[in-house]
Coordinates of C-alpha atoms and ligand atoms in Angstrom, one line a residue:
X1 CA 101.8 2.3 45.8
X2 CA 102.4 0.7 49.1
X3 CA 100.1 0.7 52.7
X4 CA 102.0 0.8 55.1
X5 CA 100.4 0.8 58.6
X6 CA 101.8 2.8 61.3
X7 CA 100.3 3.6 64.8
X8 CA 100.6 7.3 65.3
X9 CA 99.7 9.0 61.6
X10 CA 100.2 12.4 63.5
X11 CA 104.4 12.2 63.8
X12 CA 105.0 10.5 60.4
X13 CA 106.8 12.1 58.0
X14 CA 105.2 12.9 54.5
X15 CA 104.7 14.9 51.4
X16 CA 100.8 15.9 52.7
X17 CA 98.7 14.5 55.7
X18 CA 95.0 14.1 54.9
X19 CA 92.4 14.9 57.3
X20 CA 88.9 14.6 57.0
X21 CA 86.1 17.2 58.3
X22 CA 82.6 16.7 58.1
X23 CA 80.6 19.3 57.7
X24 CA 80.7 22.5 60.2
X25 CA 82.7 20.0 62.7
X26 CA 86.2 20.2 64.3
X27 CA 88.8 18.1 62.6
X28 CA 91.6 16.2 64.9
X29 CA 94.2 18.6 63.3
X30 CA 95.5 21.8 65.0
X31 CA 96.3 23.5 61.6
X32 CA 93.2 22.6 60.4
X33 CA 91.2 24.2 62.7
X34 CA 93.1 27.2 62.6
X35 CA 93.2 28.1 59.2
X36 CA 90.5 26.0 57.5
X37 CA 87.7 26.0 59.7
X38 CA 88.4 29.4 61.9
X39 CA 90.2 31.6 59.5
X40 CA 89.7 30.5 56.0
X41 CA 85.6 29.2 56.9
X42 CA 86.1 26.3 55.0
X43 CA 83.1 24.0 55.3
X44 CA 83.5 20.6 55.3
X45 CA 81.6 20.1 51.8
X46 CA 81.3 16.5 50.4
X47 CA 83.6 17.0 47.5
X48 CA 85.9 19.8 48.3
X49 CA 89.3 20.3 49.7
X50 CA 91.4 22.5 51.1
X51 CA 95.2 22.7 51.1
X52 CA 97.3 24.0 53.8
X53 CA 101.4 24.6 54.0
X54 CA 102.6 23.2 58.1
X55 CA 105.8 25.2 57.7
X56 CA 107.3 23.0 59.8
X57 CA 105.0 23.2 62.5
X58 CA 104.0 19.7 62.2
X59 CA 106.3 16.2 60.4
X60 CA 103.8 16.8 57.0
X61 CA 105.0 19.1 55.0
X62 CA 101.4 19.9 53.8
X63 CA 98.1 19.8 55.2
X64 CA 95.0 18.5 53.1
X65 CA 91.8 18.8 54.2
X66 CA 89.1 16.6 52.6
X67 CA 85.1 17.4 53.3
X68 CA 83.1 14.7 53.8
X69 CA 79.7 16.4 54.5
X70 CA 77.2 15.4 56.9
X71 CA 78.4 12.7 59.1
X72 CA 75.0 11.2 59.0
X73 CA 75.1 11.3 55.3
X74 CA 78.5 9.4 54.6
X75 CA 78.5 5.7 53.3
X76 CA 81.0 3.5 50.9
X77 CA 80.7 5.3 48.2
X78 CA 81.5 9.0 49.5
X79 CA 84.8 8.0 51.2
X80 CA 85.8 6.1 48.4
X81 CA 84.9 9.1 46.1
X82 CA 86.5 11.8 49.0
X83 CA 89.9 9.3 49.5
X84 CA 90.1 9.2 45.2
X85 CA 89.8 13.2 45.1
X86 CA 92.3 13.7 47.5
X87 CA 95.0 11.5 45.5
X88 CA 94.0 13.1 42.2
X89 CA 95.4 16.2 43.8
X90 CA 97.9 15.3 45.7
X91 CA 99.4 13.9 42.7
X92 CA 99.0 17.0 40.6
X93 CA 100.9 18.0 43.5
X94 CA 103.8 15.6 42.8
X95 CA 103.4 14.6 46.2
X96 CA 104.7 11.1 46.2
X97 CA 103.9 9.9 49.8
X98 CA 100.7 10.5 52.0
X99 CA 99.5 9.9 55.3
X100 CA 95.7 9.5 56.3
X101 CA 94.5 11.2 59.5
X102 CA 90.8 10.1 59.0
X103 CA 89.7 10.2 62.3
X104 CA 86.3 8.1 63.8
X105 CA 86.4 6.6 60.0
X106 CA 89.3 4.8 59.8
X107 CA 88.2 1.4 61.5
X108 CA 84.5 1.0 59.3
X109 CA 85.5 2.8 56.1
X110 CA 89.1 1.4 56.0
X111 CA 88.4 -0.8 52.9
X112 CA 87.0 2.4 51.2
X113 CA 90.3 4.6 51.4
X114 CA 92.6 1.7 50.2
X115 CA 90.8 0.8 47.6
X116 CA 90.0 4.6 46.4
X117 CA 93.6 5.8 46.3
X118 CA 94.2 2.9 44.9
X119 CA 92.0 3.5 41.9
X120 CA 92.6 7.1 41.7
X121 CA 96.4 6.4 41.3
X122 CA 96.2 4.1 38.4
X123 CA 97.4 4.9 35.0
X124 CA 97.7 2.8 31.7
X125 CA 101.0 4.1 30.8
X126 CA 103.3 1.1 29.6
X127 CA 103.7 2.8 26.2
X128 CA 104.2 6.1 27.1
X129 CA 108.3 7.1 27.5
X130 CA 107.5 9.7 30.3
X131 CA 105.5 7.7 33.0
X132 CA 102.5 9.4 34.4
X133 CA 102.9 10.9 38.4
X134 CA 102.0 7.8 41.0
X135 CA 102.0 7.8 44.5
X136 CA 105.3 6.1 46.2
X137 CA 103.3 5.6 50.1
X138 CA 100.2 5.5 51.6
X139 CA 100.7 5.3 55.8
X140 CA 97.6 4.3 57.6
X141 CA 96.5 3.8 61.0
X142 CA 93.4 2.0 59.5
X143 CA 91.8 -1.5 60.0
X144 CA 94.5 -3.6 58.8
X145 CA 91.9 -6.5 58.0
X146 CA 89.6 -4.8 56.1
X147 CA 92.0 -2.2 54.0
X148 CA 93.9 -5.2 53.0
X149 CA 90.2 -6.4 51.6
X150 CA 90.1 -3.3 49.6
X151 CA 93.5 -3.6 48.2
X152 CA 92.8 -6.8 46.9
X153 CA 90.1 -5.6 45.1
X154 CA 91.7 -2.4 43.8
X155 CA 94.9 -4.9 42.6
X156 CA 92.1 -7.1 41.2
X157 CA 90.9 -3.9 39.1
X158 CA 93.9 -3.2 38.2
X159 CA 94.8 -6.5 36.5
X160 CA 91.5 -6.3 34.9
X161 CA 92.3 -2.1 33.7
X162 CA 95.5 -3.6 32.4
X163 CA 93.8 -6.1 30.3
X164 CA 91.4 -4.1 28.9
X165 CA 93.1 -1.4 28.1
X166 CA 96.0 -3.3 26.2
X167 CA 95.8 -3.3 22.6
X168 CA 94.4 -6.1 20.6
X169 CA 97.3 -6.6 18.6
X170 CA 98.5 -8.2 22.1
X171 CA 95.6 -8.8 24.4
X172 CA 94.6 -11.6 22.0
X173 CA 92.9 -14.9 22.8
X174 CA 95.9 -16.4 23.1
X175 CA 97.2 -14.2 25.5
X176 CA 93.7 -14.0 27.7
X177 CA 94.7 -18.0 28.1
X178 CA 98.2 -17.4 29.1
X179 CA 97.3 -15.2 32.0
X180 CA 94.4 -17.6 32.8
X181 CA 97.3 -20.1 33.1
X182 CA 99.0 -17.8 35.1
X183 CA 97.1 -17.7 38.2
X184 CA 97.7 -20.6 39.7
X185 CA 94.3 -22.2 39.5
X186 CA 93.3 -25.9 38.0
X187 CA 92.7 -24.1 34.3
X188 CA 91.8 -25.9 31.3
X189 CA 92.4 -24.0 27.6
X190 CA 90.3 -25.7 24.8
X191 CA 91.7 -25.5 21.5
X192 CA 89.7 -24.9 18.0
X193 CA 89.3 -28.5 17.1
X194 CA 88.5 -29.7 20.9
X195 CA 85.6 -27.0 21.2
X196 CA 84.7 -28.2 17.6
X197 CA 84.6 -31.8 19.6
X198 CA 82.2 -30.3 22.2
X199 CA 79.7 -29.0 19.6
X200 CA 80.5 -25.0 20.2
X201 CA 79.6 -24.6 16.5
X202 CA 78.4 -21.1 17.8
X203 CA 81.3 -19.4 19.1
X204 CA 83.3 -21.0 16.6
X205 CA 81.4 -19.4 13.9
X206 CA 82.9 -16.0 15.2
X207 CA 85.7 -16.9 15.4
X208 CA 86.3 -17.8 11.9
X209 CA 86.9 -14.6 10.5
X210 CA 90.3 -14.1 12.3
X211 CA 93.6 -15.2 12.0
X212 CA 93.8 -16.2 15.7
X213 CA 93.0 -19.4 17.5
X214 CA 89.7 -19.0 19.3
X215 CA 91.0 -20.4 23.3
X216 CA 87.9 -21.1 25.4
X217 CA 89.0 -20.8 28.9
X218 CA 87.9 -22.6 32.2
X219 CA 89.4 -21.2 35.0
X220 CA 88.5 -23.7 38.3
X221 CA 88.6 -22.8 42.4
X222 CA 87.1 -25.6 44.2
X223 CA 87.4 -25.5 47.5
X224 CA 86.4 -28.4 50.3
X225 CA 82.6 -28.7 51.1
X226 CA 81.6 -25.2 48.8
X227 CA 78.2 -24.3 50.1
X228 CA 77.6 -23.4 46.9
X229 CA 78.7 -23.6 43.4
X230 CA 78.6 -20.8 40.7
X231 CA 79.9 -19.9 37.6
X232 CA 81.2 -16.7 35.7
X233 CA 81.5 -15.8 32.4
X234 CA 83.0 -13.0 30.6
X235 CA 82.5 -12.0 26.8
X236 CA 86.1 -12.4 25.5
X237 CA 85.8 -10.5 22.0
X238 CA 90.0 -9.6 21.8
X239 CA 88.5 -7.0 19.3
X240 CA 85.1 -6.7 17.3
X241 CA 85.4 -4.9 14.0
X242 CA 81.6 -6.4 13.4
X243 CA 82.7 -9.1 11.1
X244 CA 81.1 -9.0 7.7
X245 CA 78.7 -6.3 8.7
X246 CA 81.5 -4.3 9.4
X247 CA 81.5 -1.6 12.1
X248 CA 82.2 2.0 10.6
X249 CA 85.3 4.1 12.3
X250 CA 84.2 5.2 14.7
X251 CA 82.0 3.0 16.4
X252 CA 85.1 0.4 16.1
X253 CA 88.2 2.8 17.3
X254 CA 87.3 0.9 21.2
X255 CA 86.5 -1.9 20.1
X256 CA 89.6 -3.9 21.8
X257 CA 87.2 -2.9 25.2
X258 CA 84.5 -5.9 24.2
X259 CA 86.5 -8.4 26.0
X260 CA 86.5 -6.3 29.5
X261 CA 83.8 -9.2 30.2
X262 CA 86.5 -11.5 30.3
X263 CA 88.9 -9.1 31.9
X264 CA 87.1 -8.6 34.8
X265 CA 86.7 -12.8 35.5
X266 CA 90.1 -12.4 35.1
X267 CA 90.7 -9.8 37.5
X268 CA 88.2 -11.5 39.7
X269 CA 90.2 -15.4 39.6
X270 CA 93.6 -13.9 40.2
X271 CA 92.4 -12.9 43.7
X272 CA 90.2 -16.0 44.6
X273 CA 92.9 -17.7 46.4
X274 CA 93.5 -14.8 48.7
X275 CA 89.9 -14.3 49.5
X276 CA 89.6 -18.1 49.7
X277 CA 85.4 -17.7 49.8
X278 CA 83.6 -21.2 50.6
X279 CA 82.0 -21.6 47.4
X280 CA 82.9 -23.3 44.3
X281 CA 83.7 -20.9 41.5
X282 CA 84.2 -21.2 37.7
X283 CA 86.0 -18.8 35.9
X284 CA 84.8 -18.9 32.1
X285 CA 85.6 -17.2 29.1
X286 CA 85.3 -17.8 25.0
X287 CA 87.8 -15.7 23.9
X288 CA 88.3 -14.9 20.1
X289 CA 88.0 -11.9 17.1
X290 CA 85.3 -10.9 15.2
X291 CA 87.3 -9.9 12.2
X292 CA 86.4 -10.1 8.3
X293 CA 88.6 -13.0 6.5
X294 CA 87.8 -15.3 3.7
X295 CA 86.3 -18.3 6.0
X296 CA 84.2 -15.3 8.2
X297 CA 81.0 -16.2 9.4
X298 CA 77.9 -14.4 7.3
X299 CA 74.8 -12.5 7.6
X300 CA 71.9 -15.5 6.3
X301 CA 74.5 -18.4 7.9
X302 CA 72.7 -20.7 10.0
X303 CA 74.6 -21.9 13.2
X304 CA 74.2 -24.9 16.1
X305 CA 74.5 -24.0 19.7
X306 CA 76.4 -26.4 21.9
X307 CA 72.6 -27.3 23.2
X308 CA 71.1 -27.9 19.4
X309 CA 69.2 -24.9 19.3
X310 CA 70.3 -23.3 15.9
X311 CA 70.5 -19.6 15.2
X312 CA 70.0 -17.4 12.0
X313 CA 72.9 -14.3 11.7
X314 CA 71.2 -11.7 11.1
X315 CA 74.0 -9.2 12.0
X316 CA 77.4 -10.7 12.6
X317 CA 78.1 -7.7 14.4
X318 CA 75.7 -9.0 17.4
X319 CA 79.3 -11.7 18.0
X320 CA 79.0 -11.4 21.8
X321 CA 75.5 -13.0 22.3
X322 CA 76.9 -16.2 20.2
X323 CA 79.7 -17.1 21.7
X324 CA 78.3 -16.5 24.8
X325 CA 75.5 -18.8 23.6
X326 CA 77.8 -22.0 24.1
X327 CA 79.7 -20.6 26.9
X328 CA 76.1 -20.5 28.4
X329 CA 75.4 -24.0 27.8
X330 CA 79.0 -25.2 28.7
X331 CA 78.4 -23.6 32.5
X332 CA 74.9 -25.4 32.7
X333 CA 76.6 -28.7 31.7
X334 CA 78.8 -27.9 35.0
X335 CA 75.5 -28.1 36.7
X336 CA 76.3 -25.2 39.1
X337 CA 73.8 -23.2 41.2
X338 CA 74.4 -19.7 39.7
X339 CA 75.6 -18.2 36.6
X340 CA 76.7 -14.6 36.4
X341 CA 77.7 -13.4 33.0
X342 CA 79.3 -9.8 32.0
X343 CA 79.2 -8.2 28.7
X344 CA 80.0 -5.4 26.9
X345 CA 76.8 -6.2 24.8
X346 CA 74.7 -4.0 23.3
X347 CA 74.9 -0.6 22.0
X348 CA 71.4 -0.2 22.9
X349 CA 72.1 -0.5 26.9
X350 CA 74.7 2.2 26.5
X351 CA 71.9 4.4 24.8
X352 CA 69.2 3.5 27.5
X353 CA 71.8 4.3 30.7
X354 CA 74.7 6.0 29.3
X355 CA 78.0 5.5 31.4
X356 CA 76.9 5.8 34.8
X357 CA 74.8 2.1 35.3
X358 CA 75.3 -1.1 34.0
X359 CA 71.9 -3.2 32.7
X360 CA 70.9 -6.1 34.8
X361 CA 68.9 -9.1 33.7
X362 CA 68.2 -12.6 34.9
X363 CA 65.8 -15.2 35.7
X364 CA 65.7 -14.9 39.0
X365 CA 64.4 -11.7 41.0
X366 CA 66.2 -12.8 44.2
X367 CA 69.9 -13.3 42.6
X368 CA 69.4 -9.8 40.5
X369 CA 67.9 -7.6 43.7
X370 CA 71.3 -9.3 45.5
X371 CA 73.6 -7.4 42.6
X372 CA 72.0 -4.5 42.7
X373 CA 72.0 -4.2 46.3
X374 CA 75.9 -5.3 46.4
X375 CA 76.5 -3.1 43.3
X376 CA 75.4 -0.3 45.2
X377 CA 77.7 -0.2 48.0
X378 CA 80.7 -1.1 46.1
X379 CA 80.6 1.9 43.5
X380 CA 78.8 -0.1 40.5
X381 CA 75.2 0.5 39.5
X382 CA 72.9 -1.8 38.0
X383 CA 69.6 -1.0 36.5
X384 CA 67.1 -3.7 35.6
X385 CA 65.8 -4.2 32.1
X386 CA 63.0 -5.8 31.2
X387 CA 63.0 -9.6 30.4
X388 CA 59.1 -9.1 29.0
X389 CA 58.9 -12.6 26.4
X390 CA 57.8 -9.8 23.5
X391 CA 60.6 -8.6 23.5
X392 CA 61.6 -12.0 21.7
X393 CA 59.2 -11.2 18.8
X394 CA 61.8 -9.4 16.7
X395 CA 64.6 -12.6 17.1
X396 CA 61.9 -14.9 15.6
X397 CA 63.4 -16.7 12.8
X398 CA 61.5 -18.5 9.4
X399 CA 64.7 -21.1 9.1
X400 CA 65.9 -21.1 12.6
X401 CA 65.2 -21.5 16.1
X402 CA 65.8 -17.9 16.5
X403 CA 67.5 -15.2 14.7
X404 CA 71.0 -13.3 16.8
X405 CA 69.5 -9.9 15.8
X406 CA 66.5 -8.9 14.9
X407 CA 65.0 -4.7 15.9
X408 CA 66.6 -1.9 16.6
X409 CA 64.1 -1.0 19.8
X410 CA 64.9 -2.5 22.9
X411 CA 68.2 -4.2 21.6
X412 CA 69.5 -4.9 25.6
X413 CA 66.2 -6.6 26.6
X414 CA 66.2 -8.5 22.9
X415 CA 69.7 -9.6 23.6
X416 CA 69.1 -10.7 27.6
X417 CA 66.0 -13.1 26.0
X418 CA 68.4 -14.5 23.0
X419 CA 71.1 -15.8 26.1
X420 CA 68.1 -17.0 28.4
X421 CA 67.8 -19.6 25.5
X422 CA 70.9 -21.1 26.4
X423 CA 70.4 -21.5 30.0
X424 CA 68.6 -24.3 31.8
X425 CA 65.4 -23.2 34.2
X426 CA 67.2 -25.6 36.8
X427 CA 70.4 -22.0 37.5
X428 CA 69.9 -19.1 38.5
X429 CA 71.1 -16.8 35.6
X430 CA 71.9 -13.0 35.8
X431 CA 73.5 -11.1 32.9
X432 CA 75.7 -7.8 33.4
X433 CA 75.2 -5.5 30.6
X434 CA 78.7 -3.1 30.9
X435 CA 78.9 -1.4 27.4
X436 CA 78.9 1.6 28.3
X437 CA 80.5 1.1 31.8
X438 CA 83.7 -0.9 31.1
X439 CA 85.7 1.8 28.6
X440 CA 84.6 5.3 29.1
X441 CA 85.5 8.2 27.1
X442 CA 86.6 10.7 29.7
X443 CA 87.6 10.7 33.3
X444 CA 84.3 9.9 35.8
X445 CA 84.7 10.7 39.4
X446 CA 87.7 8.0 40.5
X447 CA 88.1 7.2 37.2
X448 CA 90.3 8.0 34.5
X449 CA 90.0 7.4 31.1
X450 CA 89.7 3.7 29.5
X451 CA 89.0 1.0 31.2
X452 CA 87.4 0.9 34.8
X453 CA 87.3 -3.1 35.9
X454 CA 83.4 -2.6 36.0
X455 CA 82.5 -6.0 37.5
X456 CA 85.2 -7.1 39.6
X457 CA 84.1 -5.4 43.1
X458 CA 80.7 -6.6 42.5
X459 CA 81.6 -10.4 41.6
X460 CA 84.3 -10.2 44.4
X461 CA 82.0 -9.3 47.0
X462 CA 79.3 -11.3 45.9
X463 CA 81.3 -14.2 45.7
X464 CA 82.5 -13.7 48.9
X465 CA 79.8 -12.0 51.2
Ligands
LIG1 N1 80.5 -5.0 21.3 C1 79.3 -4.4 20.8 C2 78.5 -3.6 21.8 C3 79.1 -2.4 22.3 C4 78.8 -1.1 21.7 C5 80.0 -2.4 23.3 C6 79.3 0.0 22.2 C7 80.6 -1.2 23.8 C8 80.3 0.0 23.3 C9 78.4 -5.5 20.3 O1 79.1 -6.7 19.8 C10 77.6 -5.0 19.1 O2 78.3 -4.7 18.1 N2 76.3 -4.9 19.2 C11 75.5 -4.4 18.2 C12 74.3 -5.2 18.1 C13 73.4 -4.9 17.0 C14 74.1 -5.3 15.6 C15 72.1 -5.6 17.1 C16 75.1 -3.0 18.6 O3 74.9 -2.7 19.8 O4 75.1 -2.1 17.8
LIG2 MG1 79.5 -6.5 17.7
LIG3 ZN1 80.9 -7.0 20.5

């Protein structure tokens, strides 16, 4: 789909023009007013839409009028939601070019209509022979600045969607290095035996199980004189089938989705450049399987983090929270300020806030209340879980430091204390539980099905706000 930014949105050419009405209230369209307001009573409604032939009377050939409710009521979210609606049907419509008339919107919400066509016309259909309906134009009179921002951010989700959705017979670790290499960023791939060098005895252990090399990835955007320095880290599991404690069907059928952690840094380096924020940013990710195999790592093993603490497996099927164990300590060692990880972690977060918020932990109120608030406006939810120390009870071990597993009750809290272990009090720490947010099931408002770059607008934003 292309913008393309044109001054008078009234005389171009199109498949349908978009207008927006708010609630009772004129629109800036002739036809409009006629039929859809006057004749036809059509509200305005936050979430409807009402279609309308020109017959020629005006360079559209048809007319769609989007509600946006109350004008006092509108913020990021309902444009976004009202621009993604609006594509969904034009697109059932086969139209294949549109043009937005969103008039006293277009200069403070412009971000919010790139960004949701831009969602609402993405597919996952590089395996499919017939290709799935996608918008050829968008023509906007909008802020040019700030739509641009959102199309950054939409191409950012994108890449991420792509990534997650691929299958893990090709997204392997491998592969999550090659794109890293890709993006033209200072990146550094560690191999097996040089993570075996820096003591990541952890992540290593889950790896063994599989046939492919484990790549831990360090992704680097350093600019002059940052005023800050963070890192983020993604889980990279290229597909968890729960190792030795095996997962059954169908609890394993998505399981290619536990790496959308490391999708979305992903996503979230390939635009740094553009955004060019002034703060230090490192893009990590410990990318491997968590497969069953002669040399797999077992249930009773006892392993080494990269910081000496040792851990008992309890369940090899909790994977994610050990490699990001020595991921953790590997960011520390970079001595940033700030380190944002993203998971698909727990079943247990997915049970506690289904697929419509992401869990939030940390150790730091200030850097958590900032996520939430950012996470807000940009279309992803967070909901704080408790860090209460108790929660720890259940992951004491007899043999170890701690065991990776340890109740079933409060399994997202339990797994926020087990990473707080491998990150020094000096950082500030906050960890993005996204299980049941990165790969949904069916379509969710702009959504469709699979992957939905949970992370990226959040991380983007914050990075560069
Ligand atoms: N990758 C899963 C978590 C997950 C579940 C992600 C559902 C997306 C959807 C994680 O590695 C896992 O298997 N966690 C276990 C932990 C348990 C053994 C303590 C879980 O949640 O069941
Ligand atoms: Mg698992
Ligand atoms: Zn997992």
């Amino acid at each position: 789909m292309e913008i393309k930014f044109i001054s008078d949105v009234k005389k171009q050419e199109c498949d349908i023009l978009l207008v927006n009405m708010f609630e009772g209230e004129e629109t800036s369209n002739d036809i409009a007013n006629e039929y859809a307001l006057k004749q036809d009573k059509f509200e305005g409604k936050f979430g409807t839409t009402y279609l309308l032939p020109t017959y020629d009377k005006q360079p559209a050939k048809k007319v769609l009028v989007v509600g946006l409710g109350k004008k006092e009521d509108l913020n990021n979210n309902k444009v976004r939601e009202a621009m993604s609606k609006a594509v969904k049907k034009a697109l059932q419509m086969k139209a294949k070019s549109l043009t937005v008339d969103f008039e006293g919107i277009n200069l403070d919400y412009a971000d919010m209509i790139s960004e949701g066509a831009m969602i609402a016309d993405y597919a996952f259909d590089k395996y499919k022979t017939e290709k799935k309906d996608r918008l050829e134009t968008l023509y906007v009179n909008t802020d040019e600045a700030l739509t641009k921002k959102g199309q950054k951010r939409a191409e950012a989700m994108e890449l991420t969607r792509n990534i997650a959705n691929e299958p893990a017979q090709y997204a392997t670790p491998e592969k999550l290095a090659e794109i890293a290499l890709s993006l033209g960023l200072e990146t550094k791939v560690y191999n097996r035996k040089e993570c075996e060098e820096m003591g990541m005895n952890a992540y290593l252990a889950v790896a063994r199980g599989s046939a492919k090399e484990p790549k831990f990835i360090h992704m680097k955007y350093i600019p002059k004189n940052p005023k800050k320095r963070i890192a983020i880290i993604g889980k990279g599991l290229c597909f968890d089938s729960g190792g030795m404690d095996l997962k059954p069907a169908s609890s394993m059928l998505t399981m290619r989705d536990d790496m959308s952690g490391a999708a979305c840094i992903l996503g979230v380096m390939s635009k740094i450049k553009e955004f060019a924020p002034n703060v230090e940013v490192h893009g990590i990710i410990a990318a491997c399987e968590n497969m069953i195999g002669p040399d797999a790592y077992k249930p009773g093993d006892i392993l080494t983090a990269k910081n000496g603490k040792t851990i008992e497996i309890d369940n090899t099927d909790a994977e994610g929270r050990v490699t990001l164990a020595d991921a953790l300590c590997y960011a520390c060692e970079l001595k940033v300020d700030e380190i944002i990880d993203i998971a698909t972690l727990t079943g247990a977060c997915m049970v506690a806030l289904g697929t419509h918020a992401s869990g939030i932990m940390g150790n730091n109120d200030q850097l958590v209340k900032k996520l939430i608030e950012i996470g807000e406006k940009s279309g992803e939810r967070y909901w704080e879980m408790p860090m209460f120390k108790e929660y720890f009870d259940s992951l004491k071990s007899e043999i170890a430091d701690m065991k990776n597993t340890g109740s079933r009750w409060g399994g997202a809290s339990a797994a926020g204390l087990f990473l707080k272990e491998f990150v020094t009090d000096d950082v500030k720490w906050a960890h993005l539980d996204v299980a049941g947010t990165a790969f949904i099931d069916k379509p969710i408002k702009e959504f469709c099905k699979g992957a939905t770059g949970i992370g990226v607008r959040t991380l983007i934003k914050y990075i560069t706000k």
